[in-house]
C-alpha cells in the first residue's frame, strides 16, 4: 500500500527498533504519535516515499480522558512525469474502545473534536 495507518502500535524501544527501520528499508516514511500521559501505545502512519511526500504533520489530543489522540499529515503526490502533484490531508485517530453506552458517547465527542480540526 502507499499509506498504512496503524493503531495500537506499542511504543516500547524494542518494537520501535524493529518497526521503524523495517518500514524505512521498504521505502516508507514513518510518522509516529504516542498517546499522551503514561500510555505506551499510539498511532503510526507509513507513507511510501516514492509516491507521496510528507509536507507536514500535527499531533492532536482529542480527549484527555484515556489520552486519545489524532495524527494529521499533509501529503503531496509525486507525479511520475515530474512537476508538482496534488495535496492530500490524511488523519488517523485513536478513539476509546466501545465497552458500553458511556464509551459510545465519548467516541462521539472524540469524533466531533477531530472533525473540528478538519475544518481548520
PDB file of N, CA and C in Angstrom, residues 12-103:
ATOM      1  N   UNK A  12       7.319   0.633  22.825  1.00  0.00           N
ATOM      2  CA  UNK A  12       8.499   0.170  23.560  1.00  0.00           C
ATOM      3  C   UNK A  12       9.716   0.323  22.641  1.00  0.00           C
ATOM      4  N   UNK A  13      10.887   0.552  23.216  1.00  0.00           N
ATOM      5  CA  UNK A  13      12.094   0.676  22.387  1.00  0.00           C
ATOM      6  C   UNK A  13      12.326  -0.535  21.487  1.00  0.00           C
ATOM      7  N   UNK A  14      11.997  -1.721  21.977  1.00  0.00           N
ATOM      8  CA  UNK A  14      12.195  -2.944  21.189  1.00  0.00           C
ATOM      9  C   UNK A  14      11.321  -2.949  19.941  1.00  0.00           C
ATOM     10  N   UNK A  15      10.039  -2.623  20.122  1.00  0.00           N
ATOM     11  CA  UNK A  15       9.115  -2.614  18.981  1.00  0.00           C
ATOM     12  C   UNK A  15       9.512  -1.526  17.980  1.00  0.00           C
ATOM     13  N   UNK A  16       9.793  -0.328  18.466  1.00  0.00           N
ATOM     14  CA  UNK A  16      10.159   0.767  17.559  1.00  0.00           C
ATOM     15  C   UNK A  16      11.467   0.479  16.826  1.00  0.00           C
ATOM     16  N   UNK A  17      12.383  -0.225  17.477  1.00  0.00           N
ATOM     17  CA  UNK A  17      13.649  -0.578  16.827  1.00  0.00           C
ATOM     18  C   UNK A  17      13.455  -1.604  15.714  1.00  0.00           C
ATOM     19  N   UNK A  18      12.331  -2.284  15.725  1.00  0.00           N
ATOM     20  CA  UNK A  18      12.015  -3.243  14.656  1.00  0.00           C
ATOM     21  C   UNK A  18      11.179  -2.570  13.570  1.00  0.00           C
ATOM     22  N   UNK A  19      10.088  -1.919  13.974  1.00  0.00           N
ATOM     23  CA  UNK A  19       9.119  -1.378  13.018  1.00  0.00           C
ATOM     24  C   UNK A  19       9.716  -0.265  12.158  1.00  0.00           C
ATOM     25  N   UNK A  20      10.306   0.729  12.773  1.00  0.00           N
ATOM     26  CA  UNK A  20      10.785   1.891  12.010  1.00  0.00           C
ATOM     27  C   UNK A  20      11.851   1.531  10.972  1.00  0.00           C
ATOM     28  N   UNK A  21      12.944   0.851  11.344  1.00  0.00           N
ATOM     29  CA  UNK A  21      13.949   0.508  10.327  1.00  0.00           C
ATOM     30  C   UNK A  21      13.411  -0.419   9.227  1.00  0.00           C
ATOM     31  N   UNK A  22      12.533  -1.328   9.602  1.00  0.00           N
ATOM     32  CA  UNK A  22      11.944  -2.244   8.619  1.00  0.00           C
ATOM     33  C   UNK A  22      11.104  -1.477   7.606  1.00  0.00           C
ATOM     34  N   UNK A  23      10.294  -0.532   8.092  1.00  0.00           N
ATOM     35  CA  UNK A  23       9.458   0.274   7.197  1.00  0.00           C
ATOM     36  C   UNK A  23      10.326   1.151   6.292  1.00  0.00           C
ATOM     37  N   UNK A  24      11.330   1.791   6.854  1.00  0.00           N
ATOM     38  CA  UNK A  24      12.221   2.651   6.057  1.00  0.00           C
ATOM     39  C   UNK A  24      12.942   1.821   4.994  1.00  0.00           C
ATOM     40  N   UNK A  25      13.397   0.640   5.347  1.00  0.00           N
ATOM     41  CA  UNK A  25      14.079  -0.233   4.389  1.00  0.00           C
ATOM     42  C   UNK A  25      13.166  -0.647   3.238  1.00  0.00           C
ATOM     43  N   UNK A  26      11.862  -0.624   3.471  1.00  0.00           N
ATOM     44  CA  UNK A  26      10.895  -0.984   2.432  1.00  0.00           C
ATOM     45  C   UNK A  26      10.312   0.243   1.725  1.00  0.00           C
ATOM     46  N   UNK A  27      10.925   1.402   1.969  1.00  0.00           N
ATOM     47  CA  UNK A  27      10.552   2.598   1.218  1.00  0.00           C
ATOM     48  C   UNK A  27       9.485   3.471   1.839  1.00  0.00           C
ATOM     49  N   UNK A  28       9.274   3.342   3.133  1.00  0.00           N
ATOM     50  CA  UNK A  28       8.242   4.135   3.797  1.00  0.00           C
ATOM     51  C   UNK A  28       8.847   5.218   4.693  1.00  0.00           C
ATOM     52  N   UNK A  29       8.179   6.359   4.732  1.00  0.00           N
ATOM     53  CA  UNK A  29       8.423   7.379   5.749  1.00  0.00           C
ATOM     54  C   UNK A  29       7.549   6.978   6.936  1.00  0.00           C
ATOM     55  N   UNK A  30       8.072   7.057   8.145  1.00  0.00           N
ATOM     56  CA  UNK A  30       7.340   6.648   9.335  1.00  0.00           C
ATOM     57  C   UNK A  30       7.023   7.884  10.178  1.00  0.00           C
ATOM     58  N   UNK A  31       5.748   8.094  10.461  1.00  0.00           N
ATOM     59  CA  UNK A  31       5.315   9.200  11.318  1.00  0.00           C
ATOM     60  C   UNK A  31       4.616   8.594  12.531  1.00  0.00           C
ATOM     61  N   UNK A  32       5.084   8.930  13.726  1.00  0.00           N
ATOM     62  CA  UNK A  32       4.571   8.343  14.957  1.00  0.00           C
ATOM     63  C   UNK A  32       3.828   9.376  15.794  1.00  0.00           C
ATOM     64  N   UNK A  33       2.864   8.905  16.569  1.00  0.00           N
ATOM     65  CA  UNK A  33       2.134   9.753  17.519  1.00  0.00           C
ATOM     66  C   UNK A  33       1.786   8.897  18.728  1.00  0.00           C
ATOM     67  N   UNK A  34       2.501   9.106  19.814  1.00  0.00           N
ATOM     68  CA  UNK A  34       2.247   8.352  21.042  1.00  0.00           C
ATOM     69  C   UNK A  34       1.097   9.005  21.803  1.00  0.00           C
ATOM     70  N   UNK A  35       0.261   8.186  22.429  1.00  0.00           N
ATOM     71  CA  UNK A  35      -0.796   8.715  23.283  1.00  0.00           C
ATOM     72  C   UNK A  35      -0.166   9.509  24.415  1.00  0.00           C
ATOM     73  N   UNK A  36      -0.903  10.479  24.922  1.00  0.00           N
ATOM     74  CA  UNK A  36      -0.389  11.352  25.960  1.00  0.00           C
ATOM     75  C   UNK A  36      -0.371  10.634  27.313  1.00  0.00           C
ATOM     76  N   UNK A  37       0.198  11.296  28.295  1.00  0.00           N
ATOM     77  CA  UNK A  37       0.277  10.712  29.627  1.00  0.00           C
ATOM     78  C   UNK A  37       1.299   9.592  29.662  1.00  0.00           C
ATOM     79  N   UNK A  38       0.991   8.565  30.414  1.00  0.00           N
ATOM     80  CA  UNK A  38       1.921   7.445  30.577  1.00  0.00           C
ATOM     81  C   UNK A  38       1.589   6.271  29.659  1.00  0.00           C
ATOM     82  N   UNK A  39       0.688   6.474  28.733  1.00  0.00           N
ATOM     83  CA  UNK A  39       0.285   5.392  27.831  1.00  0.00           C
ATOM     84  C   UNK A  39       1.461   4.986  26.951  1.00  0.00           C
ATOM     85  N   UNK A  40       1.591   3.695  26.698  1.00  0.00           N
ATOM     86  CA  UNK A  40       2.724   3.177  25.925  1.00  0.00           C
ATOM     87  C   UNK A  40       2.361   2.778  24.501  1.00  0.00           C
ATOM     88  N   UNK A  41       1.187   3.186  24.023  1.00  0.00           N
ATOM     89  CA  UNK A  41       0.813   2.856  22.655  1.00  0.00           C
ATOM     90  C   UNK A  41       0.406   4.122  21.927  1.00  0.00           C
ATOM     91  N   UNK A  42       0.120   3.978  20.661  1.00  0.00           N
ATOM     92  CA  UNK A  42      -0.272   5.135  19.876  1.00  0.00           C
ATOM     93  C   UNK A  42      -0.494   4.775  18.427  1.00  0.00           C
ATOM     94  N   UNK A  43      -0.231   5.755  17.575  1.00  0.00           N
ATOM     95  CA  UNK A  43      -0.503   5.649  16.144  1.00  0.00           C
ATOM     96  C   UNK A  43       0.795   5.700  15.346  1.00  0.00           C
ATOM     97  N   UNK A  44       0.757   5.115  14.184  1.00  0.00           N
ATOM     98  CA  UNK A  44       1.826   5.272  13.207  1.00  0.00           C
ATOM     99  C   UNK A  44       1.203   5.347  11.824  1.00  0.00           C
ATOM    100  N   UNK A  45       1.776   6.180  10.983  1.00  0.00           N
ATOM    101  CA  UNK A  45       1.387   6.232   9.576  1.00  0.00           C
ATOM    102  C   UNK A  45       2.640   5.983   8.768  1.00  0.00           C
ATOM    103  N   UNK A  46       2.568   5.008   7.886  1.00  0.00           N
ATOM    104  CA  UNK A  46       3.663   4.695   6.976  1.00  0.00           C
ATOM    105  C   UNK A  46       3.264   5.184   5.592  1.00  0.00           C
ATOM    106  N   UNK A  47       4.120   6.020   5.005  1.00  0.00           N
ATOM    107  CA  UNK A  47       3.836   6.649   3.718  1.00  0.00           C
ATOM    108  C   UNK A  47       4.919   6.235   2.733  1.00  0.00           C
ATOM    109  N   UNK A  48       4.523   5.644   1.601  1.00  0.00           N
ATOM    110  CA  UNK A  48       5.504   5.224   0.594  1.00  0.00           C
ATOM    111  C   UNK A  48       6.180   6.462   0.007  1.00  0.00           C
ATOM    112  N   UNK A  49       7.470   6.590   0.270  1.00  0.00           N
ATOM    113  CA  UNK A  49       8.229   7.793  -0.095  1.00  0.00           C
ATOM    114  C   UNK A  49       8.337   8.015  -1.598  1.00  0.00           C
ATOM    115  N   UNK A  50       8.246   6.967  -2.375  1.00  0.00           N
ATOM    116  CA  UNK A  50       8.357   7.116  -3.831  1.00  0.00           C
ATOM    117  C   UNK A  50       7.065   7.653  -4.457  1.00  0.00           C
ATOM    118  N   UNK A  51       5.956   7.584  -3.727  1.00  0.00           N
ATOM    119  CA  UNK A  51       4.658   8.013  -4.258  1.00  0.00           C
ATOM    120  C   UNK A  51       4.116   9.279  -3.626  1.00  0.00           C
ATOM    121  N   UNK A  52       4.484   9.521  -2.334  1.00  0.00           N
ATOM    122  CA  UNK A  52       3.941  10.645  -1.602  1.00  0.00           C
ATOM    123  C   UNK A  52       5.041  11.331  -0.789  1.00  0.00           C
ATOM    124  N   UNK A  53       4.978  12.645  -0.752  1.00  0.00           N
ATOM    125  CA  UNK A  53       5.903  13.433   0.051  1.00  0.00           C
ATOM    126  C   UNK A  53       5.147  13.940   1.280  1.00  0.00           C
ATOM    127  N   UNK A  54       5.753  13.793   2.456  1.00  0.00           N
ATOM    128  CA  UNK A  54       5.157  14.309   3.683  1.00  0.00           C
ATOM    129  C   UNK A  54       5.564  15.772   3.825  1.00  0.00           C
ATOM    130  N   UNK A  55       4.596  16.675   3.707  1.00  0.00           N
ATOM    131  CA  UNK A  55       4.867  18.109   3.799  1.00  0.00           C
ATOM    132  C   UNK A  55       4.817  18.610   5.241  1.00  0.00           C
ATOM    133  N   UNK A  56       4.057  17.939   6.078  1.00  0.00           N
ATOM    134  CA  UNK A  56       3.943  18.350   7.467  1.00  0.00           C
ATOM    135  C   UNK A  56       3.076  17.377   8.232  1.00  0.00           C
ATOM    136  N   UNK A  57       3.127  17.504   9.555  1.00  0.00           N
ATOM    137  CA  UNK A  57       2.301  16.648  10.401  1.00  0.00           C
ATOM    138  C   UNK A  57       1.945  17.399  11.676  1.00  0.00           C
ATOM    139  N   UNK A  58       0.884  16.951  12.317  1.00  0.00           N
ATOM    140  CA  UNK A  58       0.447  17.545  13.573  1.00  0.00           C
ATOM    141  C   UNK A  58      -0.206  16.483  14.435  1.00  0.00           C
ATOM    142  N   UNK A  59       0.174  16.469  15.698  1.00  0.00           N
ATOM    143  CA  UNK A  59      -0.471  15.590  16.667  1.00  0.00           C
ATOM    144  C   UNK A  59      -1.555  16.384  17.394  1.00  0.00           C
ATOM    145  N   UNK A  60      -2.659  15.714  17.709  1.00  0.00           N
ATOM    146  CA  UNK A  60      -3.767  16.376  18.388  1.00  0.00           C
ATOM    147  C   UNK A  60      -4.266  15.474  19.510  1.00  0.00           C
ATOM    148  N   UNK A  61      -4.375  16.030  20.712  1.00  0.00           N
ATOM    149  CA  UNK A  61      -5.039  15.302  21.782  1.00  0.00           C
ATOM    150  C   UNK A  61      -6.530  15.586  21.642  1.00  0.00           C
ATOM    151  N   UNK A  62      -7.306  14.539  21.413  1.00  0.00           N
ATOM    152  CA  UNK A  62      -8.738  14.739  21.190  1.00  0.00           C
ATOM    153  C   UNK A  62      -9.562  14.478  22.441  1.00  0.00           C
ATOM    154  N   UNK A  63      -8.942  13.899  23.472  1.00  0.00           N
ATOM    155  CA  UNK A  63      -9.634  13.669  24.736  1.00  0.00           C
ATOM    156  C   UNK A  63      -8.608  13.328  25.791  1.00  0.00           C
ATOM    157  N   UNK A  64      -8.582  14.111  26.881  1.00  0.00           N
ATOM    158  CA  UNK A  64      -7.599  13.809  27.920  1.00  0.00           C
ATOM    159  C   UNK A  64      -8.025  12.617  28.776  1.00  0.00           C
ATOM    160  N   UNK A  65      -9.314  12.274  28.768  1.00  0.00           N
ATOM    161  CA  UNK A  65      -9.763  11.062  29.446  1.00  0.00           C
ATOM    162  C   UNK A  65      -9.383   9.872  28.561  1.00  0.00           C
ATOM    163  N   UNK A  66      -8.443   9.108  28.994  1.00  0.00           N
ATOM    164  CA  UNK A  66      -7.972   7.993  28.178  1.00  0.00           C
ATOM    165  C   UNK A  66      -6.867   8.379  27.223  1.00  0.00           C
ATOM    166  N   UNK A  67      -6.491   9.652  27.222  1.00  0.00           N
ATOM    167  CA  UNK A  67      -5.353  10.112  26.425  1.00  0.00           C
ATOM    168  C   UNK A  67      -5.503   9.770  24.947  1.00  0.00           C
ATOM    169  N   UNK A  68      -6.630  10.135  24.386  1.00  0.00           N
ATOM    170  CA  UNK A  68      -6.931   9.835  22.983  1.00  0.00           C
ATOM    171  C   UNK A  68      -6.306  10.879  22.068  1.00  0.00           C
ATOM    172  N   UNK A  69      -5.785  10.423  20.924  1.00  0.00           N
ATOM    173  CA  UNK A  69      -5.044  11.303  20.022  1.00  0.00           C
ATOM    174  C   UNK A  69      -5.473  11.110  18.573  1.00  0.00           C
ATOM    175  N   UNK A  70      -5.098  12.090  17.766  1.00  0.00           N
ATOM    176  CA  UNK A  70      -5.228  12.005  16.304  1.00  0.00           C
ATOM    177  C   UNK A  70      -3.896  12.452  15.722  1.00  0.00           C
ATOM    178  N   UNK A  71      -3.589  11.950  14.552  1.00  0.00           N
ATOM    179  CA  UNK A  71      -2.385  12.335  13.823  1.00  0.00           C
ATOM    180  C   UNK A  71      -2.809  12.786  12.435  1.00  0.00           C
ATOM    181  N   UNK A  72      -2.376  13.989  12.065  1.00  0.00           N
ATOM    182  CA  UNK A  72      -2.729  14.599  10.784  1.00  0.00           C
ATOM    183  C   UNK A  72      -1.469  14.752   9.945  1.00  0.00           C
ATOM    184  N   UNK A  73      -1.558  14.384   8.677  1.00  0.00           N
ATOM    185  CA  UNK A  73      -0.433  14.551   7.759  1.00  0.00           C
ATOM    186  C   UNK A  73      -0.884  15.314   6.521  1.00  0.00           C
ATOM    187  N   UNK A  74      -0.049  16.233   6.080  1.00  0.00           N
ATOM    188  CA  UNK A  74      -0.250  16.901   4.794  1.00  0.00           C
ATOM    189  C   UNK A  74       0.679  16.190   3.816  1.00  0.00           C
ATOM    190  N   UNK A  75       0.099  15.602   2.786  1.00  0.00           N
ATOM    191  CA  UNK A  75       0.851  14.810   1.814  1.00  0.00           C
ATOM    192  C   UNK A  75       0.728  15.422   0.430  1.00  0.00           C
ATOM    193  N   UNK A  76       1.755  15.183  -0.380  1.00  0.00           N
ATOM    194  CA  UNK A  76       1.692  15.600  -1.786  1.00  0.00           C
ATOM    195  C   UNK A  76       2.059  14.397  -2.649  1.00  0.00           C
ATOM    196  N   UNK A  77       1.216  14.149  -3.643  1.00  0.00           N
ATOM    197  CA  UNK A  77       1.510  13.080  -4.595  1.00  0.00           C
ATOM    198  C   UNK A  77       2.738  13.448  -5.414  1.00  0.00           C
ATOM    199  N   UNK A  78       3.565  12.471  -5.706  1.00  0.00           N
ATOM    200  CA  UNK A  78       4.735  12.677  -6.552  1.00  0.00           C
ATOM    201  C   UNK A  78       4.384  12.153  -7.945  1.00  0.00           C
ATOM    202  N   UNK A  79       4.160  13.056  -8.910  1.00  0.00           N
ATOM    203  CA  UNK A  79       3.775  12.609 -10.252  1.00  0.00           C
ATOM    204  C   UNK A  79       4.915  11.835 -10.929  1.00  0.00           C
ATOM    205  N   UNK A  80       4.562  10.832 -11.713  1.00  0.00           N
ATOM    206  CA  UNK A  80       5.571  10.033 -12.411  1.00  0.00           C
ATOM    207  C   UNK A  80       6.340  10.845 -13.435  1.00  0.00           C
ATOM    208  N   UNK A  81       5.680  11.818 -14.047  1.00  0.00           N
ATOM    209  CA  UNK A  81       6.329  12.617 -15.081  1.00  0.00           C
ATOM    210  C   UNK A  81       7.012  13.864 -14.561  1.00  0.00           C
ATOM    211  N   UNK A  82       7.085  14.014 -13.249  1.00  0.00           N
ATOM    212  CA  UNK A  82       7.665  15.225 -12.662  1.00  0.00           C
ATOM    213  C   UNK A  82       6.608  16.282 -12.433  1.00  0.00           C
ATOM    214  N   UNK A  83       7.025  17.431 -11.988  1.00  0.00           N
ATOM    215  CA  UNK A  83       6.097  18.513 -11.681  1.00  0.00           C
ATOM    216  C   UNK A  83       5.600  18.411 -10.251  1.00  0.00           C
ATOM    217  N   UNK A  84       4.584  19.195  -9.954  1.00  0.00           N
ATOM    218  CA  UNK A  84       4.043  19.222  -8.597  1.00  0.00           C
ATOM    219  C   UNK A  84       2.701  18.524  -8.565  1.00  0.00           C
ATOM    220  N   UNK A  85       2.554  17.585  -7.639  1.00  0.00           N
ATOM    221  CA  UNK A  85       1.322  16.829  -7.537  1.00  0.00           C
ATOM    222  C   UNK A  85       0.313  17.478  -6.606  1.00  0.00           C
ATOM    223  N   UNK A  86      -0.876  16.915  -6.599  1.00  0.00           N
ATOM    224  CA  UNK A  86      -1.951  17.379  -5.722  1.00  0.00           C
ATOM    225  C   UNK A  86      -1.616  17.062  -4.262  1.00  0.00           C
ATOM    226  N   UNK A  87      -2.224  17.827  -3.361  1.00  0.00           N
ATOM    227  CA  UNK A  87      -2.012  17.594  -1.938  1.00  0.00           C
ATOM    228  C   UNK A  87      -3.221  16.888  -1.330  1.00  0.00           C
ATOM    229  N   UNK A  88      -2.975  16.288  -0.200  1.00  0.00           N
ATOM    230  CA  UNK A  88      -3.982  15.496   0.493  1.00  0.00           C
ATOM    231  C   UNK A  88      -3.736  15.636   1.984  1.00  0.00           C
ATOM    232  N   UNK A  89      -4.810  15.803   2.768  1.00  0.00           N
ATOM    233  CA  UNK A  89      -4.701  15.762   4.222  1.00  0.00           C
ATOM    234  C   UNK A  89      -5.232  14.407   4.678  1.00  0.00           C
ATOM    235  N   UNK A  90      -4.422  13.719   5.461  1.00  0.00           N
ATOM    236  CA  UNK A  90      -4.786  12.397   5.958  1.00  0.00           C
ATOM    237  C   UNK A  90      -4.832  12.460   7.482  1.00  0.00           C
ATOM    238  N   UNK A  91      -5.851  11.890   8.076  1.00  0.00           N
ATOM    239  CA  UNK A  91      -5.953  11.834   9.524  1.00  0.00           C
ATOM    240  C   UNK A  91      -6.241  10.422   9.982  1.00  0.00           C
ATOM    241  N   UNK A  92      -5.685  10.068  11.129  1.00  0.00           N
ATOM    242  CA  UNK A  92      -5.976   8.787  11.752  1.00  0.00           C
ATOM    243  C   UNK A  92      -6.145   9.023  13.250  1.00  0.00           C
ATOM    244  N   UNK A  93      -7.019   8.258  13.876  1.00  0.00           N
ATOM    245  CA  UNK A  93      -7.399   8.528  15.257  1.00  0.00           C
ATOM    246  C   UNK A  93      -7.198   7.314  16.154  1.00  0.00           C
ATOM    247  N   UNK A  94      -7.174   7.587  17.451  1.00  0.00           N
ATOM    248  CA  UNK A  94      -7.130   6.542  18.476  1.00  0.00           C
ATOM    249  C   UNK A  94      -8.259   6.841  19.449  1.00  0.00           C
ATOM    250  N   UNK A  95      -9.464   6.371  19.111  1.00  0.00           N
ATOM    251  CA  UNK A  95     -10.645   6.612  19.926  1.00  0.00           C
ATOM    252  C   UNK A  95     -10.742   5.575  21.050  1.00  0.00           C
ATOM    253  N   UNK A  96     -11.623   5.856  21.991  1.00  0.00           N
ATOM    254  CA  UNK A  96     -11.933   4.946  23.080  1.00  0.00           C
ATOM    255  C   UNK A  96     -12.597   3.686  22.531  1.00  0.00           C
ATOM    256  N   UNK A  97     -12.239   2.531  23.094  1.00  0.00           N
ATOM    257  CA  UNK A  97     -12.885   1.284  22.709  1.00  0.00           C
ATOM    258  C   UNK A  97     -14.306   1.276  23.275  1.00  0.00           C
ATOM    259  N   UNK A  98     -15.306   0.906  22.468  1.00  0.00           N
ATOM    260  CA  UNK A  98     -16.706   0.964  22.929  1.00  0.00           C
ATOM    261  C   UNK A  98     -17.104  -0.235  23.796  1.00  0.00           C
ATOM    262  N   UNK A  99     -16.814  -0.157  25.100  1.00  0.00           N
ATOM    263  CA  UNK A  99     -17.216  -1.222  26.019  1.00  0.00           C
ATOM    264  C   UNK A  99     -18.707  -1.150  26.349  1.00  0.00           C
ATOM    265  N   UNK A 100     -19.299   0.046  26.245  1.00  0.00           N
ATOM    266  CA  UNK A 100     -20.710   0.207  26.585  1.00  0.00           C
ATOM    267  C   UNK A 100     -21.208   1.572  26.140  1.00  0.00           C
ATOM    268  N   UNK A 101     -22.387   1.947  26.637  1.00  0.00           N
ATOM    269  CA  UNK A 101     -23.014   3.203  26.219  1.00  0.00           C
ATOM    270  C   UNK A 101     -22.173   4.428  26.571  1.00  0.00           C
ATOM    271  N   UNK A 102     -21.537   4.443  27.735  1.00  0.00           N
ATOM    272  CA  UNK A 102     -20.725   5.587  28.141  1.00  0.00           C
ATOM    273  C   UNK A 102     -19.572   5.816  27.150  1.00  0.00           C
ATOM    274  N   UNK A 103     -18.917   4.758  26.752  1.00  0.00           N
ATOM    275  CA  UNK A 103     -17.814   4.880  25.801  1.00  0.00           C
ATOM    276  C   UNK A 103     -18.298   5.330  24.431  1.00  0.00           C
TER     277      UNK A 103
END
